[in-house]
mmCIF file of N, CA and C in Angstrom:
data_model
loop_
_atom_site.group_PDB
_atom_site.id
_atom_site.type_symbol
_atom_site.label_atom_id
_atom_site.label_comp_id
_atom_site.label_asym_id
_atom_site.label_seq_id
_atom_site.Cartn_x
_atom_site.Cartn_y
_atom_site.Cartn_z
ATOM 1 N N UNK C 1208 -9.277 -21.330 17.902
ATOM 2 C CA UNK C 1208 -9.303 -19.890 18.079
ATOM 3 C C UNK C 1208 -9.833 -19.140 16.850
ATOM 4 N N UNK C 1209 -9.932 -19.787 15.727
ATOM 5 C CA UNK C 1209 -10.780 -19.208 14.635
ATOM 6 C C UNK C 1209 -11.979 -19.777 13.812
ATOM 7 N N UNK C 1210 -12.562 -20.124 15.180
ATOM 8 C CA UNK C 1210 -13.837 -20.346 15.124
ATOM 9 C C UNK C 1210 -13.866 -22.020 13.956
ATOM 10 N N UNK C 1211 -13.144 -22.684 14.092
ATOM 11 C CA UNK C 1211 -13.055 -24.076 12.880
ATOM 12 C C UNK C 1211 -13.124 -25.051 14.013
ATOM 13 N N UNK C 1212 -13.437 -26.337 13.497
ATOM 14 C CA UNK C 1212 -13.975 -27.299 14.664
ATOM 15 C C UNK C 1212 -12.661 -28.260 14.839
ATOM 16 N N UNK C 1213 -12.414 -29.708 15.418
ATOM 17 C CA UNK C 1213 -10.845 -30.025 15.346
ATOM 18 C C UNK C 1213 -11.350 -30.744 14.218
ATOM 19 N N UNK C 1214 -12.456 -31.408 13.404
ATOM 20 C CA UNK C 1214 -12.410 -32.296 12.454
ATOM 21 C C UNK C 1214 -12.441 -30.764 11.281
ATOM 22 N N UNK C 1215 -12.098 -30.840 9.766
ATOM 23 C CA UNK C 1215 -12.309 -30.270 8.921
ATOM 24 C C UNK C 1215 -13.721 -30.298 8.378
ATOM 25 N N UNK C 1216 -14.190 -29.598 8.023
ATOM 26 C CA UNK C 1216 -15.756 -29.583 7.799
ATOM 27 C C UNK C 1216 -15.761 -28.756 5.811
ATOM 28 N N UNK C 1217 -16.471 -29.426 4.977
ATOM 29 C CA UNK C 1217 -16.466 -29.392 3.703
ATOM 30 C C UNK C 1217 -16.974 -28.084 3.670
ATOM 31 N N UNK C 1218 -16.740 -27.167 2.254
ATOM 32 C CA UNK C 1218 -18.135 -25.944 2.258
ATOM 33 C C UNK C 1218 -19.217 -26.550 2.313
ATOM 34 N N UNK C 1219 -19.589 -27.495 1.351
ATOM 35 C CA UNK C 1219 -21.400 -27.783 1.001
ATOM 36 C C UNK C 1219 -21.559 -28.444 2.452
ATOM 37 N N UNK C 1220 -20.684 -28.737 3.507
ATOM 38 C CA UNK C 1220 -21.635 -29.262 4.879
ATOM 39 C C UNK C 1220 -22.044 -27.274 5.661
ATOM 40 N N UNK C 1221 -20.564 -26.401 5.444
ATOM 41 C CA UNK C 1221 -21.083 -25.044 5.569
ATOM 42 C C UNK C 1221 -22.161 -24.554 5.353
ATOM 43 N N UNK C 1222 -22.548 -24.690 4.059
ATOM 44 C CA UNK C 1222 -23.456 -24.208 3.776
ATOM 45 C C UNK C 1222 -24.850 -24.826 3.819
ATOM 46 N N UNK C 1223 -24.633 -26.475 4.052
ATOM 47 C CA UNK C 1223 -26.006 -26.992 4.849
ATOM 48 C C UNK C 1223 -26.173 -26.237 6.545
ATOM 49 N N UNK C 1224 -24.895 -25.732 6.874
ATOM 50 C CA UNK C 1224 -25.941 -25.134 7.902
ATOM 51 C C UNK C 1224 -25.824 -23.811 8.288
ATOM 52 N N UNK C 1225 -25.907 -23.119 7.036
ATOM 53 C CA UNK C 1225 -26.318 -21.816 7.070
ATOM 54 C C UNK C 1225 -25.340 -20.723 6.945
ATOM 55 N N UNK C 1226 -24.051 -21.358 6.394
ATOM 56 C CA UNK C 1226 -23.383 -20.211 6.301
ATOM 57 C C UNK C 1226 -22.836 -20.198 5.278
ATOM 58 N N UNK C 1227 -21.970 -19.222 4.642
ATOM 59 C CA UNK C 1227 -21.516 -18.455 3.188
ATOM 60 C C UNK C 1227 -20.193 -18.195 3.610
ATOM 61 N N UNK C 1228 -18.948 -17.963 2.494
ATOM 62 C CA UNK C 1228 -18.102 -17.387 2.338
ATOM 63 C C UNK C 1228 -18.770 -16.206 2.362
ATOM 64 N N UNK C 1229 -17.767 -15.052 2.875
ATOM 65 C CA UNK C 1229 -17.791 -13.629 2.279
ATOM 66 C C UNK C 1229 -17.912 -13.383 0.936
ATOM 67 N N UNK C 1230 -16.935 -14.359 -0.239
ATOM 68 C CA UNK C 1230 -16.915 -14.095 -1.491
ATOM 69 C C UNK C 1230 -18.746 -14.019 -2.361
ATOM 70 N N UNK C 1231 -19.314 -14.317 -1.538
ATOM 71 C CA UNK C 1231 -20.716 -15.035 -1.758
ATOM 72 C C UNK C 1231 -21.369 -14.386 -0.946
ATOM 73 N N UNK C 1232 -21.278 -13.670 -0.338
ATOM 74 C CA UNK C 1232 -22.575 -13.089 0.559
ATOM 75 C C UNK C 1232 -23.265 -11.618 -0.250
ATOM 76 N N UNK C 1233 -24.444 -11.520 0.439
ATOM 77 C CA UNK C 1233 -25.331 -10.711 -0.408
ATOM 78 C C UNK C 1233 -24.452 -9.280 -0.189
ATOM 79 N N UNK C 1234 -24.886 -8.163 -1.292
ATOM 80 C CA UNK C 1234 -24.780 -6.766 -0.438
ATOM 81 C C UNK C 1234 -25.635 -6.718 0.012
ATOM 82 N N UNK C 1235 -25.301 -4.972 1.074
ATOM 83 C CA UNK C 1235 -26.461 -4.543 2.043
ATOM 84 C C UNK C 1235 -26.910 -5.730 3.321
ATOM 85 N N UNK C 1236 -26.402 -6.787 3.299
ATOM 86 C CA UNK C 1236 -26.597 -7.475 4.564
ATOM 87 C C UNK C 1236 -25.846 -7.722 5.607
ATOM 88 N N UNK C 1237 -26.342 -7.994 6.726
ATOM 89 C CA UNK C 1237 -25.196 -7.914 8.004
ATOM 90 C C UNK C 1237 -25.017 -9.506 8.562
ATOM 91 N N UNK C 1238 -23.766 -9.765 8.780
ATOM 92 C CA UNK C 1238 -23.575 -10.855 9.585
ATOM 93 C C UNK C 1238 -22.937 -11.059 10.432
ATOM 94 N N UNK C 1239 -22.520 -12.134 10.936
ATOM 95 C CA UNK C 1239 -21.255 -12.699 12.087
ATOM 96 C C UNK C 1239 -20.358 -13.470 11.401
ATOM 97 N N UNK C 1240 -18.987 -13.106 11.633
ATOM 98 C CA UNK C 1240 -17.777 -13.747 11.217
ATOM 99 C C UNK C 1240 -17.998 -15.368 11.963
ATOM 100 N N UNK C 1241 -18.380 -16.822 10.994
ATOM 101 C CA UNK C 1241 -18.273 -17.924 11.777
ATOM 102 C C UNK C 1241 -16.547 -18.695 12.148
ATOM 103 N N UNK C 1242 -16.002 -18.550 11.140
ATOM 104 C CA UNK C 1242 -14.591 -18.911 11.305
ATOM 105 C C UNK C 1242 -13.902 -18.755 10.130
ATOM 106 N N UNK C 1243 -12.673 -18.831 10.194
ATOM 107 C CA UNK C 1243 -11.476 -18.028 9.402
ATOM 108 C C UNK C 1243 -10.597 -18.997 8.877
ATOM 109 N N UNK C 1244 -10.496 -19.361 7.353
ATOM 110 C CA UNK C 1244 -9.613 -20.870 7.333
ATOM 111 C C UNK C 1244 -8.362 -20.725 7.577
ATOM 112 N N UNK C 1245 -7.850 -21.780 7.916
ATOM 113 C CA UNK C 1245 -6.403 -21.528 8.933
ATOM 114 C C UNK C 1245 -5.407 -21.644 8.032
ATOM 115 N N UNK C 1246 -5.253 -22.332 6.676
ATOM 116 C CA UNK C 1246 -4.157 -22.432 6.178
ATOM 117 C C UNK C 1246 -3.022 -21.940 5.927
ATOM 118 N N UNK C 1247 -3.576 -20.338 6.008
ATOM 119 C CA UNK C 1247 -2.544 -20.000 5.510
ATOM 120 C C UNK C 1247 -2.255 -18.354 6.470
ATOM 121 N N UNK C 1248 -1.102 -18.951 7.059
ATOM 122 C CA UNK C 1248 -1.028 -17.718 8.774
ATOM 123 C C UNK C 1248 -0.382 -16.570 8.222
ATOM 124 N N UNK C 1249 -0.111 -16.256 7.046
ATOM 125 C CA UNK C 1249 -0.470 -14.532 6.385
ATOM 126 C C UNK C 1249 -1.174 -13.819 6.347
ATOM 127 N N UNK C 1250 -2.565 -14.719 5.782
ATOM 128 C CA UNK C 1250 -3.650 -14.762 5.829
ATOM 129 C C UNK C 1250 -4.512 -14.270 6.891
ATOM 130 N N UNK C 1251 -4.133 -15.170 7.545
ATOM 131 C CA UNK C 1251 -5.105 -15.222 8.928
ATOM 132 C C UNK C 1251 -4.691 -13.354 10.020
ATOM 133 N N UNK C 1252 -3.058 -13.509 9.710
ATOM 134 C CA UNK C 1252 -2.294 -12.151 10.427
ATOM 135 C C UNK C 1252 -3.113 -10.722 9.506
ATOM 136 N N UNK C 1253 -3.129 -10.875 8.442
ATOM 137 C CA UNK C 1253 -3.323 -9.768 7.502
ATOM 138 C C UNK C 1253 -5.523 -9.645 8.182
ATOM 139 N N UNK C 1254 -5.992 -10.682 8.049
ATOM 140 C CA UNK C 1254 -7.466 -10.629 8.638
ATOM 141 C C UNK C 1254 -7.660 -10.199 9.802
ATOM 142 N N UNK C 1255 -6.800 -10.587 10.999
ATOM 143 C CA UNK C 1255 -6.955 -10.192 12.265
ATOM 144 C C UNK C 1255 -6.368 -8.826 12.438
ATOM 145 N N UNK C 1256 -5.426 -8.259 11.401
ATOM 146 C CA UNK C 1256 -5.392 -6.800 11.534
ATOM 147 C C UNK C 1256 -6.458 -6.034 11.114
ATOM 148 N N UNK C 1257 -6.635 -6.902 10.030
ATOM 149 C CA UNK C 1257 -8.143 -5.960 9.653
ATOM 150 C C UNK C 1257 -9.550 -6.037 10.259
ATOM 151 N N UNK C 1258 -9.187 -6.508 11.896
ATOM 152 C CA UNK C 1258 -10.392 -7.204 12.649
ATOM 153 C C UNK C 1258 -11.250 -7.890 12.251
ATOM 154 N N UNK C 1259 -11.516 -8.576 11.558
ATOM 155 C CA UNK C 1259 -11.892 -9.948 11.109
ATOM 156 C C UNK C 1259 -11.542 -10.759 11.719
ATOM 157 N N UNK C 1260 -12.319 -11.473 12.841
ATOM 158 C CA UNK C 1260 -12.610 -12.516 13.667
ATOM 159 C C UNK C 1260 -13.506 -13.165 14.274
ATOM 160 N N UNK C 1261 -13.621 -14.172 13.998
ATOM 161 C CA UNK C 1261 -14.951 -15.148 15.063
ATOM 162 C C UNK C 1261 -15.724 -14.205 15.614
ATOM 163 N N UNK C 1262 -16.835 -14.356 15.634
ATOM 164 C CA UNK C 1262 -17.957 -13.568 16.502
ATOM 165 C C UNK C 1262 -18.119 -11.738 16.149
ATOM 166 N N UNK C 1263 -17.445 -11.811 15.268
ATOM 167 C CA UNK C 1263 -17.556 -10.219 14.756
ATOM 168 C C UNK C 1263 -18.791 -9.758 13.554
ATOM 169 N N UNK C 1264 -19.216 -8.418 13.868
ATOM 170 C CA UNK C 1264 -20.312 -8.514 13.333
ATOM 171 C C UNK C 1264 -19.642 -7.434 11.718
ATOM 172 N N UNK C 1265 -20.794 -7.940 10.513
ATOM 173 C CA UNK C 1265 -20.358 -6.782 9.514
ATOM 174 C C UNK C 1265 -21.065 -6.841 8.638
ATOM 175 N N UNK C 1266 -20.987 -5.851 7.754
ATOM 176 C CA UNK C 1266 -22.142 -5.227 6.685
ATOM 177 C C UNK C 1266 -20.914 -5.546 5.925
ATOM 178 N N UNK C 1267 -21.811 -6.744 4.687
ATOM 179 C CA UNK C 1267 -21.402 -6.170 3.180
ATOM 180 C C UNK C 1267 -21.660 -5.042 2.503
ATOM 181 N N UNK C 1268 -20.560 -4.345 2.005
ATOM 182 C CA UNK C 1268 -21.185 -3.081 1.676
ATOM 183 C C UNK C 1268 -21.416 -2.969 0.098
ATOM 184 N N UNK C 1269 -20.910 -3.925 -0.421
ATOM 185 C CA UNK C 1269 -20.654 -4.263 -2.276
ATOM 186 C C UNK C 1269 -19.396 -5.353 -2.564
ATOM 187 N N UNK C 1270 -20.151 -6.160 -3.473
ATOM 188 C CA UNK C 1270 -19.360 -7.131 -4.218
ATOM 189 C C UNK C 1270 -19.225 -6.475 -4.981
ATOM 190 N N UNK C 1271 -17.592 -5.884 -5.841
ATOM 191 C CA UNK C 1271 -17.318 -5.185 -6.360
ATOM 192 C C UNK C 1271 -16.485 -5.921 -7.929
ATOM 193 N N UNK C 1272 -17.313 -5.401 -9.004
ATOM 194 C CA UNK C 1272 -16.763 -5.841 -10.300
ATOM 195 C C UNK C 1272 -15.162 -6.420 -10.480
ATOM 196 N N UNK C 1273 -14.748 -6.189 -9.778
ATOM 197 C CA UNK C 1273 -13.126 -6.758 -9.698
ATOM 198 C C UNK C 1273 -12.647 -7.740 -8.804
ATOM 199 N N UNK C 1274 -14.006 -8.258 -8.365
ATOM 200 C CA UNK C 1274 -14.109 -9.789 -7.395
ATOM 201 C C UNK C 1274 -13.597 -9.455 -6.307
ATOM 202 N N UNK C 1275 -13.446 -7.751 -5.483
ATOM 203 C CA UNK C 1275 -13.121 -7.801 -4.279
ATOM 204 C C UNK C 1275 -14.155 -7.371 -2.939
ATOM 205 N N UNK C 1276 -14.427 -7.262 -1.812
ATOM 206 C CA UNK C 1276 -15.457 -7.207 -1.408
ATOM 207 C C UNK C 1276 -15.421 -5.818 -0.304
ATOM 208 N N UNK C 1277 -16.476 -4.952 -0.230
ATOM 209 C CA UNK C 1277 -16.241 -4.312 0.853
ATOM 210 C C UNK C 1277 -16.895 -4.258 1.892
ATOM 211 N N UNK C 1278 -16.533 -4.297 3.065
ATOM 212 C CA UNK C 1278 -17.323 -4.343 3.825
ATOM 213 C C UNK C 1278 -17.118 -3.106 5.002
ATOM 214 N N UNK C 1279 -18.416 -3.168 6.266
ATOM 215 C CA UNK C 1279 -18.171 -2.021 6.906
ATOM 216 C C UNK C 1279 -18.071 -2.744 8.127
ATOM 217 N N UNK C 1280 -17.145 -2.292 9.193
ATOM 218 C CA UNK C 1280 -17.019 -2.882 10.861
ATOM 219 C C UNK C 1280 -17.394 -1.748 11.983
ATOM 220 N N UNK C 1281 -17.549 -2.673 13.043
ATOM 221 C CA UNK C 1281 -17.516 -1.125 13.996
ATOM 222 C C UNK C 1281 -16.293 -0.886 13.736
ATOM 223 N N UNK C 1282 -14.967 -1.855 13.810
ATOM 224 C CA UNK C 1282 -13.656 -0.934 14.239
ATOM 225 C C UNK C 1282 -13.433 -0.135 12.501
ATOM 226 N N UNK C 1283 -14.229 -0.268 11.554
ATOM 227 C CA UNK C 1283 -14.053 0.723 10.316
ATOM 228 C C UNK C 1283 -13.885 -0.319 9.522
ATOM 229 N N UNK C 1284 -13.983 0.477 8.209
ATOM 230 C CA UNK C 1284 -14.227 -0.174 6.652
ATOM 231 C C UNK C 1284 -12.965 -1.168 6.113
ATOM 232 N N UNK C 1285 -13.788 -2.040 5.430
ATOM 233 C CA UNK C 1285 -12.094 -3.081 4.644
ATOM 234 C C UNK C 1285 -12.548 -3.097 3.448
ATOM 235 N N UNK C 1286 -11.728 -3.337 2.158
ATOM 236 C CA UNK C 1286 -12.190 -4.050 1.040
ATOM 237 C C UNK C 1286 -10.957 -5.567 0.982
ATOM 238 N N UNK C 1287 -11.480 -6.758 0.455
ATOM 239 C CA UNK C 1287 -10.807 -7.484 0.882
ATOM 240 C C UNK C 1287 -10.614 -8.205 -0.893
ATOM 241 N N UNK C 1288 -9.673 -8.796 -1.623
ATOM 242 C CA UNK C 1288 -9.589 -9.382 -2.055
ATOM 243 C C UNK C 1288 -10.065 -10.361 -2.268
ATOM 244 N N UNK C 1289 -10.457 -11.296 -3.301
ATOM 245 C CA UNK C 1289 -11.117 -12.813 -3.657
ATOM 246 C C UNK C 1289 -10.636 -14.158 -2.674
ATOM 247 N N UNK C 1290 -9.210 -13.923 -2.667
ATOM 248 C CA UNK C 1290 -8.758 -15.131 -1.858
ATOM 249 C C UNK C 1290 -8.971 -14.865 -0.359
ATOM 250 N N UNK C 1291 -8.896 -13.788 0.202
ATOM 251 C CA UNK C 1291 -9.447 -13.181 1.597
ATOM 252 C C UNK C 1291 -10.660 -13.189 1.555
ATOM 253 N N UNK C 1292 -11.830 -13.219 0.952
ATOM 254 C CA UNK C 1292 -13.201 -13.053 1.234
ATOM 255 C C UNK C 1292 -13.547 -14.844 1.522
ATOM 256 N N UNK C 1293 -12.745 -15.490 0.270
ATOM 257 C CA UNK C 1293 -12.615 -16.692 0.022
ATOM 258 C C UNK C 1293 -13.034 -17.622 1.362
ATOM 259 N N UNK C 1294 -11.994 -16.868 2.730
ATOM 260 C CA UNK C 1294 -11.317 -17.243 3.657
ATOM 261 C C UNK C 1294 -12.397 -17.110 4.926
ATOM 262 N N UNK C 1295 -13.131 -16.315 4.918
ATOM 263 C CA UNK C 1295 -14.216 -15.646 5.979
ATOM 264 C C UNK C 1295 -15.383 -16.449 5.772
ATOM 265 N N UNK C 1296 -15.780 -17.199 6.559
ATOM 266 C CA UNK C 1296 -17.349 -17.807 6.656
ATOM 267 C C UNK C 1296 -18.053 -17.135 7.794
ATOM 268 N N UNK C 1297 -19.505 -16.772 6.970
ATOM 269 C CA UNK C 1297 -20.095 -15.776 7.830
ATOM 270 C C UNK C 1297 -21.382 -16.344 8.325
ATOM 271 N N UNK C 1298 -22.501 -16.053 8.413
ATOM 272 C CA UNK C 1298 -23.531 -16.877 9.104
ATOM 273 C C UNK C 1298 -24.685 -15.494 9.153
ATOM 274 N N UNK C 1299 -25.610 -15.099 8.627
ATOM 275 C CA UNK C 1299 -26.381 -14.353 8.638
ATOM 276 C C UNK C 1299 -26.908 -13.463 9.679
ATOM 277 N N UNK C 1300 -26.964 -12.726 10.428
ATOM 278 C CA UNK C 1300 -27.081 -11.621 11.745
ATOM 279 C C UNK C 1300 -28.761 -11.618 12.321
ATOM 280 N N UNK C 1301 -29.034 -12.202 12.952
ATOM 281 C CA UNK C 1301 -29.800 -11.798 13.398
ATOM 282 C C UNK C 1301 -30.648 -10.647 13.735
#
């Protein structure tokens, strides 16, 4: 349900196929939420309030000097912390 496969999959296999943490994504670009790491279901509760989920689309809006990130949604704006951006793998927007 958050977009992760049943085997665990490494970042560097992530990012062989095309996708980024949030902590790492450009500003000014738009993407799709690919999946949400599960470890930790605070985490995951605190993201899905902030609509952050699988198949969701969003603009980085600035990686911000204090390692937190903001971004823009249709359902409205987040800034997210290092270990929350950490958590979001995104996949570039078509």
């Amino acid at each position: 349900p958050h977009g992760n496969e049943v085997l665990p999959v490494s970042p560097a296999e992530r990012k062989k196929r095309g996708e980024t943490p949030l902590s790492e994504a450009e500003e000014g670009q738009r993407y799709t939420v690919t999946s949400l790491q599960e470890r930790d279901p605070k985490l995951l509760l605190f993201l899905h309030k902030a609509g952050i989920g699988p198949g969701q689309g969003l603009r980085v809006a600035s990686q911000n000097y204090d390692q937190t990130v903001s971004i823009e949604m249709v359902t409205g704006n987040a800034i997210l912390g290092r270990p929350a951006a950490e958590a979001v793998w995104l996949r570039a927007a078509i």
